[in-house]
Short mmCIF file of N, CA and C in Angstrom, two decimals:
data_model
loop_
_atom_site.label_atom_id
_atom_site.label_comp_id
_atom_site.label_asym_id
_atom_site.label_seq_id
_atom_site.Cartn_x
_atom_site.Cartn_y
_atom_site.Cartn_z
N MET A 1 -26.70 123.77 -7.29
CA MET A 1 -25.96 124.02 -6.06
C MET A 1 -24.62 123.29 -6.14
N ARG A 2 -23.57 124.00 -5.87
CA ARG A 2 -22.23 123.41 -5.90
C ARG A 2 -21.79 123.09 -4.49
N LEU A 3 -21.21 121.89 -4.33
CA LEU A 3 -20.68 121.50 -3.03
C LEU A 3 -19.22 121.90 -2.95
N PRO A 4 -18.76 122.29 -1.77
CA PRO A 4 -17.33 122.61 -1.62
C PRO A 4 -16.48 121.39 -1.98
N LEU A 5 -15.30 121.63 -2.53
CA LEU A 5 -14.41 120.56 -2.97
C LEU A 5 -14.10 119.58 -1.84
N THR A 6 -13.85 120.06 -0.64
CA THR A 6 -13.53 119.16 0.47
C THR A 6 -14.69 118.22 0.77
N LEU A 7 -15.93 118.70 0.68
CA LEU A 7 -17.09 117.85 0.92
C LEU A 7 -17.22 116.81 -0.20
N CYS A 8 -16.99 117.21 -1.44
CA CYS A 8 -17.04 116.27 -2.57
C CYS A 8 -16.00 115.16 -2.39
N LEU A 9 -14.77 115.54 -1.98
CA LEU A 9 -13.73 114.53 -1.76
C LEU A 9 -14.11 113.59 -0.63
N ALA A 10 -14.69 114.12 0.44
CA ALA A 10 -15.10 113.29 1.57
C ALA A 10 -16.18 112.31 1.15
N LEU A 11 -17.17 112.76 0.39
CA LEU A 11 -18.24 111.88 -0.06
C LEU A 11 -17.72 110.81 -1.01
N THR A 12 -16.79 111.16 -1.87
CA THR A 12 -16.21 110.19 -2.79
C THR A 12 -15.45 109.12 -2.02
N THR A 13 -14.70 109.51 -1.02
CA THR A 13 -13.95 108.56 -0.21
C THR A 13 -14.88 107.61 0.52
N LEU A 14 -15.97 108.12 1.08
CA LEU A 14 -16.91 107.27 1.79
C LEU A 14 -17.63 106.31 0.86
N ALA A 15 -17.85 106.70 -0.37
CA ALA A 15 -18.58 105.86 -1.32
C ALA A 15 -17.69 104.81 -1.97
N ALA A 16 -16.38 104.93 -1.87
CA ALA A 16 -15.48 103.97 -2.51
C ALA A 16 -15.56 102.63 -1.80
N PRO A 17 -15.45 101.53 -2.53
CA PRO A 17 -15.46 100.22 -1.89
C PRO A 17 -14.30 100.09 -0.91
N ALA A 18 -14.49 99.25 0.09
CA ALA A 18 -13.48 99.09 1.13
C ALA A 18 -12.15 98.60 0.55
N PHE A 19 -12.20 97.69 -0.45
CA PHE A 19 -10.95 97.18 -0.99
C PHE A 19 -10.15 98.25 -1.70
N ALA A 20 -10.81 99.29 -2.18
CA ALA A 20 -10.10 100.37 -2.87
C ALA A 20 -9.34 101.25 -1.89
N GLN A 21 -9.66 101.15 -0.60
CA GLN A 21 -9.03 101.99 0.39
C GLN A 21 -7.80 101.33 1.01
N THR A 22 -7.49 100.08 0.60
CA THR A 22 -6.33 99.41 1.16
C THR A 22 -5.11 99.66 0.29
N ALA A 23 -3.96 99.48 0.87
CA ALA A 23 -2.73 99.66 0.12
C ALA A 23 -2.65 98.61 -0.99
N PRO A 24 -2.08 98.94 -2.14
CA PRO A 24 -2.06 97.99 -3.25
C PRO A 24 -1.29 96.71 -2.95
N HIS A 25 -0.33 96.76 -2.07
CA HIS A 25 0.46 95.56 -1.76
C HIS A 25 0.23 95.12 -0.32
N ALA A 26 -0.96 95.34 0.20
CA ALA A 26 -1.27 94.94 1.58
C ALA A 26 -1.27 93.41 1.68
N GLU A 27 -0.90 92.92 2.85
CA GLU A 27 -0.91 91.49 3.09
C GLU A 27 -2.34 90.98 3.04
N PRO A 28 -2.55 89.76 2.55
CA PRO A 28 -3.90 89.21 2.55
C PRO A 28 -4.37 88.99 3.99
N PRO A 29 -5.68 88.98 4.20
CA PRO A 29 -6.19 88.81 5.56
C PRO A 29 -5.83 87.44 6.10
N THR A 30 -5.70 87.34 7.43
CA THR A 30 -5.40 86.06 8.05
C THR A 30 -6.66 85.23 8.27
N ASN A 31 -7.83 85.84 8.13
CA ASN A 31 -9.10 85.14 8.28
C ASN A 31 -9.75 84.99 6.91
N PRO A 32 -10.57 83.95 6.71
CA PRO A 32 -11.18 83.76 5.40
C PRO A 32 -12.23 84.80 5.06
N VAL A 33 -12.71 85.54 6.03
CA VAL A 33 -13.69 86.60 5.80
C VAL A 33 -13.19 87.86 6.49
N LEU A 34 -13.38 89.01 5.88
CA LEU A 34 -12.86 90.25 6.43
C LEU A 34 -13.78 90.82 7.52
N THR A 35 -13.82 90.18 8.66
CA THR A 35 -14.56 90.64 9.82
C THR A 35 -13.68 90.37 11.03
N PRO A 36 -13.45 91.36 11.87
CA PRO A 36 -12.57 91.12 13.02
C PRO A 36 -13.18 90.11 14.00
N ILE A 37 -12.34 89.23 14.49
CA ILE A 37 -12.75 88.27 15.50
C ILE A 37 -11.65 88.20 16.55
N PRO A 38 -12.00 87.75 17.75
CA PRO A 38 -10.95 87.59 18.77
C PRO A 38 -9.97 86.50 18.34
N PRO A 39 -8.72 86.62 18.73
CA PRO A 39 -7.75 85.57 18.39
C PRO A 39 -8.10 84.27 19.12
N ALA A 40 -7.89 83.16 18.45
CA ALA A 40 -8.18 81.85 19.04
C ALA A 40 -6.93 81.28 19.70
N LYS A 41 -7.15 80.44 20.70
CA LYS A 41 -6.04 79.68 21.28
C LYS A 41 -5.64 78.62 20.27
N ASP A 42 -4.36 78.45 20.05
CA ASP A 42 -3.89 77.46 19.07
C ASP A 42 -4.46 76.07 19.34
N ALA A 43 -4.48 75.65 20.59
CA ALA A 43 -4.98 74.32 20.92
C ALA A 43 -6.47 74.17 20.61
N ASP A 44 -7.21 75.27 20.65
CA ASP A 44 -8.65 75.22 20.36
C ASP A 44 -8.95 74.96 18.90
N VAL A 45 -8.09 75.36 17.99
CA VAL A 45 -8.44 75.34 16.57
C VAL A 45 -7.46 74.55 15.70
N ALA A 46 -6.47 73.91 16.29
CA ALA A 46 -5.48 73.18 15.50
C ALA A 46 -6.04 71.88 14.94
N THR A 47 -6.99 71.27 15.64
CA THR A 47 -7.54 69.98 15.22
C THR A 47 -9.05 69.99 15.39
N LEU A 48 -9.71 69.02 14.75
CA LEU A 48 -11.15 68.86 14.97
C LEU A 48 -11.44 68.51 16.42
N ASP A 49 -10.63 67.64 17.01
CA ASP A 49 -10.81 67.32 18.44
C ASP A 49 -10.72 68.57 19.29
N GLY A 50 -9.75 69.43 18.99
CA GLY A 50 -9.55 70.64 19.78
C GLY A 50 -10.71 71.61 19.68
N ILE A 51 -11.23 71.83 18.47
CA ILE A 51 -12.31 72.81 18.31
C ILE A 51 -13.61 72.30 18.93
N LEU A 52 -13.86 70.99 18.84
CA LEU A 52 -15.07 70.45 19.47
C LEU A 52 -14.95 70.49 21.00
N ALA A 53 -13.78 70.15 21.53
CA ALA A 53 -13.58 70.23 22.97
C ALA A 53 -13.75 71.67 23.46
N ALA A 54 -13.23 72.64 22.71
CA ALA A 54 -13.36 74.05 23.09
C ALA A 54 -14.82 74.49 23.06
N LEU A 55 -15.57 74.05 22.05
CA LEU A 55 -16.98 74.41 21.95
C LEU A 55 -17.75 73.92 23.17
N TYR A 56 -17.58 72.66 23.53
CA TYR A 56 -18.29 72.12 24.69
C TYR A 56 -17.82 72.79 25.99
N ASP A 57 -16.53 73.05 26.08
CA ASP A 57 -15.97 73.66 27.28
C ASP A 57 -16.48 75.09 27.50
N VAL A 58 -16.55 75.88 26.43
CA VAL A 58 -16.84 77.30 26.58
C VAL A 58 -18.28 77.56 27.03
N ILE A 59 -19.21 76.67 26.72
CA ILE A 59 -20.60 76.91 27.14
C ILE A 59 -20.92 76.26 28.48
N SER A 60 -20.01 75.45 29.00
CA SER A 60 -20.25 74.71 30.23
C SER A 60 -19.74 75.46 31.45
N GLY A 61 -20.51 75.38 32.54
CA GLY A 61 -20.08 75.98 33.79
C GLY A 61 -21.22 76.01 34.80
N PRO A 62 -20.89 76.18 36.07
CA PRO A 62 -21.91 76.22 37.12
C PRO A 62 -22.67 77.55 37.12
N PRO A 63 -23.76 77.62 37.88
CA PRO A 63 -24.47 78.90 38.00
C PRO A 63 -23.51 79.99 38.50
N GLY A 64 -23.63 81.16 37.91
CA GLY A 64 -22.82 82.29 38.34
C GLY A 64 -21.47 82.39 37.67
N GLN A 65 -21.04 81.38 36.93
CA GLN A 65 -19.74 81.43 36.25
C GLN A 65 -19.91 82.05 34.88
N ALA A 66 -19.24 83.18 34.67
CA ALA A 66 -19.29 83.86 33.37
C ALA A 66 -18.60 82.99 32.33
N ARG A 67 -19.15 82.98 31.14
CA ARG A 67 -18.55 82.24 30.03
C ARG A 67 -17.61 83.18 29.27
N ASP A 68 -16.62 82.60 28.64
CA ASP A 68 -15.67 83.37 27.84
C ASP A 68 -16.21 83.47 26.42
N TRP A 69 -17.09 84.45 26.20
CA TRP A 69 -17.76 84.56 24.91
C TRP A 69 -16.80 84.94 23.79
N ASN A 70 -15.72 85.63 24.10
CA ASN A 70 -14.74 85.91 23.05
C ASN A 70 -14.05 84.63 22.60
N ARG A 71 -13.84 83.71 23.52
CA ARG A 71 -13.29 82.41 23.12
C ARG A 71 -14.27 81.71 22.18
N MET A 72 -15.55 81.77 22.51
CA MET A 72 -16.54 81.13 21.64
C MET A 72 -16.54 81.78 20.25
N ARG A 73 -16.55 83.12 20.23
CA ARG A 73 -16.53 83.83 18.95
C ARG A 73 -15.31 83.45 18.11
N SER A 74 -14.18 83.17 18.77
CA SER A 74 -12.95 82.85 18.05
C SER A 74 -13.01 81.50 17.34
N LEU A 75 -13.98 80.67 17.67
CA LEU A 75 -14.11 79.34 17.06
C LEU A 75 -14.86 79.38 15.73
N PHE A 76 -15.66 80.42 15.53
CA PHE A 76 -16.58 80.49 14.40
C PHE A 76 -16.08 81.45 13.34
N VAL A 77 -16.27 81.06 12.08
CA VAL A 77 -15.99 81.97 10.98
C VAL A 77 -16.99 83.12 11.09
N PRO A 78 -16.58 84.34 10.81
CA PRO A 78 -17.53 85.45 10.86
C PRO A 78 -18.74 85.17 9.95
N GLY A 79 -19.91 85.45 10.46
CA GLY A 79 -21.14 85.19 9.72
C GLY A 79 -21.69 83.79 9.92
N ALA A 80 -21.02 82.97 10.75
CA ALA A 80 -21.48 81.61 11.00
C ALA A 80 -22.88 81.61 11.59
N ARG A 81 -23.57 80.51 11.44
CA ARG A 81 -24.93 80.36 11.98
C ARG A 81 -24.96 79.27 13.03
N MET A 82 -25.79 79.51 14.04
CA MET A 82 -26.13 78.53 15.06
C MET A 82 -27.64 78.33 14.94
N MET A 83 -28.08 77.07 14.80
CA MET A 83 -29.47 76.82 14.42
C MET A 83 -30.09 75.70 15.24
N PRO A 84 -30.81 76.03 16.30
CA PRO A 84 -31.56 75.00 17.01
C PRO A 84 -32.81 74.61 16.21
N VAL A 85 -33.07 73.31 16.17
CA VAL A 85 -34.25 72.78 15.49
C VAL A 85 -35.12 72.12 16.55
N GLY A 86 -36.40 72.38 16.52
CA GLY A 86 -37.30 71.75 17.49
C GLY A 86 -38.70 72.28 17.32
N GLY A 87 -39.55 71.86 18.22
CA GLY A 87 -40.92 72.32 18.16
C GLY A 87 -41.74 71.78 19.32
N LYS A 88 -43.00 72.13 19.31
CA LYS A 88 -43.90 71.70 20.38
C LYS A 88 -44.42 70.29 20.16
N SER A 89 -44.38 69.82 18.91
CA SER A 89 -44.80 68.46 18.60
C SER A 89 -44.03 68.00 17.38
N LYS A 90 -44.14 66.69 17.06
CA LYS A 90 -43.41 66.18 15.89
C LYS A 90 -43.96 66.74 14.59
N ASP A 91 -45.16 67.33 14.63
CA ASP A 91 -45.76 67.90 13.43
C ASP A 91 -45.53 69.41 13.30
N ALA A 92 -44.95 70.03 14.32
CA ALA A 92 -44.73 71.48 14.29
C ALA A 92 -43.28 71.78 14.64
N ILE A 93 -42.39 71.51 13.68
CA ILE A 93 -40.95 71.68 13.87
C ILE A 93 -40.51 72.97 13.18
N GLY A 94 -39.62 73.68 13.83
CA GLY A 94 -39.09 74.92 13.26
C GLY A 94 -37.61 75.04 13.52
N ILE A 95 -37.02 76.11 13.02
CA ILE A 95 -35.60 76.38 13.18
C ILE A 95 -35.42 77.85 13.52
N ARG A 96 -34.47 78.15 14.38
CA ARG A 96 -34.07 79.53 14.66
C ARG A 96 -32.71 79.74 14.05
N LEU A 97 -32.54 80.81 13.29
CA LEU A 97 -31.26 81.14 12.67
C LEU A 97 -30.59 82.22 13.51
N LEU A 98 -29.50 81.87 14.15
CA LEU A 98 -28.80 82.77 15.06
C LEU A 98 -27.37 83.00 14.61
N THR A 99 -26.88 84.19 14.84
CA THR A 99 -25.44 84.42 14.77
C THR A 99 -24.87 84.02 16.13
N VAL A 100 -23.57 83.97 16.24
CA VAL A 100 -22.96 83.67 17.54
C VAL A 100 -23.37 84.74 18.55
N ASN A 101 -23.38 86.00 18.16
CA ASN A 101 -23.78 87.07 19.08
C ASN A 101 -25.25 86.94 19.49
N ASP A 102 -26.12 86.49 18.56
CA ASP A 102 -27.52 86.24 18.92
C ASP A 102 -27.60 85.16 20.00
N TYR A 103 -26.82 84.09 19.83
CA TYR A 103 -26.82 83.01 20.81
C TYR A 103 -26.33 83.52 22.17
N VAL A 104 -25.27 84.28 22.16
CA VAL A 104 -24.73 84.83 23.41
C VAL A 104 -25.79 85.68 24.11
N ALA A 105 -26.48 86.53 23.35
CA ALA A 105 -27.49 87.42 23.93
C ALA A 105 -28.70 86.65 24.45
N SER A 106 -29.13 85.62 23.74
CA SER A 106 -30.35 84.92 24.14
C SER A 106 -30.09 83.82 25.16
N SER A 107 -29.01 83.08 25.04
CA SER A 107 -28.76 81.95 25.93
C SER A 107 -27.76 82.26 27.05
N GLY A 108 -26.90 83.24 26.84
CA GLY A 108 -25.88 83.57 27.84
C GLY A 108 -26.43 83.81 29.24
N PRO A 109 -27.47 84.64 29.38
CA PRO A 109 -28.01 84.88 30.72
C PRO A 109 -28.58 83.62 31.38
N LEU A 110 -29.19 82.74 30.60
CA LEU A 110 -29.73 81.49 31.17
C LEU A 110 -28.63 80.55 31.61
N LEU A 111 -27.56 80.46 30.80
CA LEU A 111 -26.43 79.60 31.20
C LEU A 111 -25.81 80.11 32.49
N LEU A 112 -25.70 81.41 32.62
CA LEU A 112 -25.14 82.02 33.82
C LEU A 112 -26.04 81.78 35.03
N GLU A 113 -27.34 81.95 34.85
CA GLU A 113 -28.29 81.81 35.96
C GLU A 113 -28.45 80.36 36.41
N LYS A 114 -28.61 79.45 35.47
CA LYS A 114 -28.98 78.08 35.83
C LYS A 114 -27.81 77.11 35.92
N GLY A 115 -26.71 77.44 35.28
CA GLY A 115 -25.62 76.49 35.19
C GLY A 115 -25.93 75.48 34.10
N PHE A 116 -24.96 75.19 33.29
CA PHE A 116 -25.18 74.31 32.15
C PHE A 116 -23.88 73.58 31.85
N HIS A 117 -23.98 72.29 31.65
CA HIS A 117 -22.80 71.48 31.32
C HIS A 117 -23.17 70.60 30.14
N GLU A 118 -22.34 70.63 29.11
CA GLU A 118 -22.58 69.80 27.94
C GLU A 118 -21.32 69.04 27.63
N ARG A 119 -21.49 67.76 27.30
CA ARG A 119 -20.33 66.93 26.95
C ARG A 119 -20.67 66.05 25.76
N GLU A 120 -19.64 65.70 25.04
CA GLU A 120 -19.81 64.85 23.87
C GLU A 120 -19.87 63.39 24.30
N LEU A 121 -20.85 62.66 23.75
CA LEU A 121 -20.98 61.23 24.03
C LEU A 121 -20.38 60.37 22.93
N ALA A 122 -20.56 60.80 21.69
CA ALA A 122 -20.07 60.05 20.53
C ALA A 122 -19.93 61.01 19.36
N ARG A 123 -19.17 60.57 18.34
CA ARG A 123 -18.95 61.45 17.18
C ARG A 123 -18.80 60.62 15.91
N ARG A 124 -19.34 61.19 14.84
CA ARG A 124 -19.12 60.67 13.48
C ARG A 124 -18.59 61.82 12.64
N THR A 125 -17.50 61.59 11.94
CA THR A 125 -16.87 62.65 11.16
C THR A 125 -16.68 62.20 9.72
N GLU A 126 -17.02 63.07 8.80
CA GLU A 126 -16.73 62.90 7.38
C GLU A 126 -15.85 64.08 6.99
N GLN A 127 -14.73 63.80 6.32
CA GLN A 127 -13.82 64.88 5.94
C GLN A 127 -13.34 64.68 4.51
N PHE A 128 -13.28 65.77 3.78
CA PHE A 128 -12.71 65.80 2.44
C PHE A 128 -11.88 67.07 2.33
N GLY A 129 -10.60 66.91 2.13
CA GLY A 129 -9.73 68.08 2.00
C GLY A 129 -9.86 69.00 3.20
N ASN A 130 -10.29 70.22 2.94
CA ASN A 130 -10.35 71.24 3.99
C ASN A 130 -11.74 71.41 4.59
N ILE A 131 -12.65 70.49 4.29
CA ILE A 131 -13.99 70.58 4.87
C ILE A 131 -14.30 69.34 5.68
N ALA A 132 -15.11 69.51 6.70
CA ALA A 132 -15.52 68.39 7.55
C ALA A 132 -16.96 68.59 7.98
N HIS A 133 -17.64 67.47 8.13
CA HIS A 133 -19.00 67.45 8.66
C HIS A 133 -18.98 66.51 9.86
N VAL A 134 -19.42 67.01 11.00
CA VAL A 134 -19.36 66.24 12.24
C VAL A 134 -20.75 66.12 12.84
N PHE A 135 -21.15 64.90 13.16
CA PHE A 135 -22.33 64.63 13.98
C PHE A 135 -21.79 64.32 15.37
N SER A 136 -22.11 65.18 16.34
CA SER A 136 -21.60 65.04 17.70
C SER A 136 -22.79 64.85 18.64
N THR A 137 -22.92 63.64 19.17
CA THR A 137 -24.00 63.36 20.12
C THR A 137 -23.61 63.95 21.46
N TYR A 138 -24.55 64.67 22.08
CA TYR A 138 -24.24 65.35 23.33
C TYR A 138 -25.20 64.94 24.45
N GLU A 139 -24.71 65.19 25.66
CA GLU A 139 -25.54 65.12 26.86
C GLU A 139 -25.36 66.44 27.58
N ALA A 140 -26.47 67.08 27.91
CA ALA A 140 -26.42 68.38 28.58
C ALA A 140 -27.20 68.31 29.88
N LYS A 141 -26.71 69.04 30.87
CA LYS A 141 -27.39 69.11 32.17
C LYS A 141 -27.62 70.57 32.53
N ILE A 142 -28.86 70.89 32.84
CA ILE A 142 -29.20 72.22 33.35
C ILE A 142 -29.21 72.06 34.87
N GLU A 143 -28.20 72.61 35.50
CA GLU A 143 -27.91 72.34 36.91
C GLU A 143 -29.07 72.71 37.84
N LYS A 144 -29.53 73.96 37.80
CA LYS A 144 -30.56 74.41 38.75
C LYS A 144 -31.90 73.72 38.55
N ASP A 145 -32.20 73.29 37.33
CA ASP A 145 -33.47 72.62 37.05
C ASP A 145 -33.36 71.10 37.18
N ASN A 146 -32.15 70.59 37.40
CA ASN A 146 -31.89 69.16 37.50
C ASN A 146 -32.47 68.42 36.28
N VAL A 147 -32.20 68.96 35.10
CA VAL A 147 -32.69 68.40 33.84
C VAL A 147 -31.50 67.91 33.03
N THR A 148 -31.65 66.72 32.45
CA THR A 148 -30.65 66.17 31.55
C THR A 148 -31.27 66.04 30.17
N LEU A 149 -30.54 66.49 29.16
CA LEU A 149 -30.99 66.43 27.78
C LEU A 149 -29.93 65.72 26.95
N ARG A 150 -30.38 65.10 25.87
CA ARG A 150 -29.43 64.56 24.91
C ARG A 150 -29.88 64.98 23.52
N GLY A 151 -28.96 64.95 22.58
CA GLY A 151 -29.30 65.30 21.22
C GLY A 151 -28.08 65.20 20.34
N ILE A 152 -28.21 65.79 19.16
CA ILE A 152 -27.10 65.76 18.21
C ILE A 152 -26.80 67.17 17.74
N ASN A 153 -25.52 67.53 17.82
CA ASN A 153 -25.00 68.74 17.19
C ASN A 153 -24.43 68.31 15.84
N THR A 154 -24.79 69.02 14.79
CA THR A 154 -24.18 68.76 13.49
C THR A 154 -23.44 70.03 13.09
N LEU A 155 -22.17 69.86 12.79
CA LEU A 155 -21.30 71.00 12.51
C LEU A 155 -20.69 70.86 11.12
N GLN A 156 -20.59 71.98 10.43
CA GLN A 156 -19.80 72.07 9.23
C GLN A 156 -18.58 72.92 9.57
N LEU A 157 -17.42 72.42 9.19
CA LEU A 157 -16.18 73.10 9.53
C LEU A 157 -15.30 73.21 8.30
N MET A 158 -14.41 74.18 8.34
CA MET A 158 -13.41 74.34 7.27
C MET A 158 -12.05 74.63 7.89
N ASN A 159 -11.03 74.21 7.17
CA ASN A 159 -9.65 74.51 7.57
C ASN A 159 -9.05 75.39 6.49
N ASP A 160 -8.57 76.56 6.90
CA ASP A 160 -8.01 77.51 5.93
C ASP A 160 -6.51 77.30 5.71
N GLY A 161 -6.00 76.16 6.15
CA GLY A 161 -4.57 75.89 6.02
C GLY A 161 -3.80 76.22 7.27
N LYS A 162 -4.43 76.98 8.16
CA LYS A 162 -3.79 77.38 9.42
C LYS A 162 -4.55 76.87 10.64
N ARG A 163 -5.89 76.74 10.49
CA ARG A 163 -6.71 76.39 11.64
C ARG A 163 -8.08 75.93 11.18
N TRP A 164 -8.85 75.34 12.10
CA TRP A 164 -10.23 74.95 11.85
C TRP A 164 -11.17 76.07 12.26
N TRP A 165 -12.28 76.20 11.53
CA TRP A 165 -13.34 77.17 11.79
C TRP A 165 -14.68 76.44 11.80
N ILE A 166 -15.56 76.79 12.70
CA ILE A 166 -16.94 76.31 12.62
C ILE A 166 -17.68 77.26 11.69
N VAL A 167 -18.31 76.70 10.66
CA VAL A 167 -19.07 77.48 9.69
C VAL A 167 -20.55 77.48 10.07
N SER A 168 -21.04 76.34 10.53
CA SER A 168 -22.43 76.26 10.99
C SER A 168 -22.55 75.19 12.07
N LEU A 169 -23.49 75.41 12.95
CA LEU A 169 -23.79 74.48 14.04
C LEU A 169 -25.31 74.40 14.15
N MET A 170 -25.85 73.21 13.89
CA MET A 170 -27.28 72.99 14.02
C MET A 170 -27.46 71.84 15.01
N TRP A 171 -28.51 71.94 15.85
CA TRP A 171 -28.73 70.88 16.81
C TRP A 171 -30.21 70.62 17.02
N GLN A 172 -30.48 69.38 17.45
CA GLN A 172 -31.84 68.97 17.80
C GLN A 172 -31.74 68.06 19.00
N ALA A 173 -32.60 68.31 19.98
CA ALA A 173 -32.63 67.51 21.20
C ALA A 173 -33.46 66.25 20.97
N GLU A 174 -33.09 65.23 21.68
CA GLU A 174 -33.85 63.99 21.70
C GLU A 174 -35.20 64.25 22.37
N SER A 175 -36.21 63.50 21.98
CA SER A 175 -37.54 63.59 22.61
C SER A 175 -38.14 62.19 22.64
N PRO A 176 -39.25 62.01 23.37
CA PRO A 176 -39.89 60.68 23.36
C PRO A 176 -40.25 60.21 21.95
N ASP A 177 -40.63 61.15 21.08
CA ASP A 177 -40.97 60.81 19.71
C ASP A 177 -39.74 60.65 18.81
N LEU A 178 -38.59 61.12 19.29
CA LEU A 178 -37.37 61.11 18.49
C LEU A 178 -36.19 60.67 19.36
N PRO A 179 -36.11 59.36 19.66
CA PRO A 179 -34.96 58.89 20.44
C PRO A 179 -33.71 58.86 19.59
N LEU A 180 -32.56 58.97 20.23
CA LEU A 180 -31.29 58.91 19.51
C LEU A 180 -31.09 57.50 18.95
N PRO A 181 -30.74 57.39 17.68
CA PRO A 181 -30.45 56.07 17.10
C PRO A 181 -29.18 55.48 17.72
N LYS A 182 -29.14 54.16 17.79
CA LYS A 182 -27.99 53.46 18.40
C LYS A 182 -26.67 53.83 17.73
N GLU A 183 -26.71 54.06 16.40
CA GLU A 183 -25.45 54.36 15.70
C GLU A 183 -24.86 55.71 16.08
N TYR A 184 -25.62 56.54 16.79
CA TYR A 184 -25.11 57.84 17.23
C TYR A 184 -24.84 57.87 18.74
N LEU A 185 -24.86 56.70 19.36
CA LEU A 185 -24.57 56.58 20.79
C LEU A 185 -23.21 55.91 20.97
N PRO A 186 -22.61 56.05 22.15
CA PRO A 186 -21.33 55.39 22.37
C PRO A 186 -21.47 53.87 22.21
N ALA A 187 -20.43 53.26 21.70
CA ALA A 187 -20.44 51.81 21.55
C ALA A 187 -20.50 51.15 22.93
N THR A 188 -21.33 50.16 23.07
CA THR A 188 -21.45 49.46 24.35
C THR A 188 -20.37 48.38 24.42
N LYS A 189 -19.88 48.17 25.60
CA LYS A 189 -18.79 47.19 25.80
C LYS A 189 -19.34 45.90 26.36
#
C-alpha cells in the first residue's frame, strides 16, 4: 500500500526531533530546560534571599485567598521535584515525589480552605559556584485548625547566570520523636 506524498511528508515532519525543527541560527533558550514557564519577577529570583522569600510568600495566605500558582511555578526549574518526607511512626517513613503542578493540585485546595502561613526561622546555606544547598527551618500555621508546625525545608538551587532556580525541595516536619536540633533553630540572645 502506498501512502500519498503529502501524508508521508506530514509523518516525517512529526517524527523528526524537536531540535531539527528549529532554525539553524535560533537564539539559545533563556531557560536551562526547554519547557515553558511563567516569567519570574526579577526580585524573586535575583538572590537566594529573594527566591526563598518568594517561596514562603506564595504559599502563605488566609482562608479564601487564592495563591499565585504561576508565581510559584516561575521559581522552579521545569521538572523540579517537591518531596515531603514523613510517616505514621518513626519506623514507617516514606516520601512523596511531586511536581510543582502535583503540589498545586493536591495542596492548593487545602491552603485555600484552611489558610496557611509559613515563615523561615533560620537558614544554613552551602554554595559552590552556581549551585547552592539550603536548609531552611520553618514554622507553619494552619489557620482554621489552629495548628502550628515546624520543620526543615531542604532546597537545591542553581543559578544559570541570570537568575536562581529551585531544582528540588524536600521537607520533613518536626515530631515528638524528631525535635529540631538547636543548630537549625534561630540563635538565642
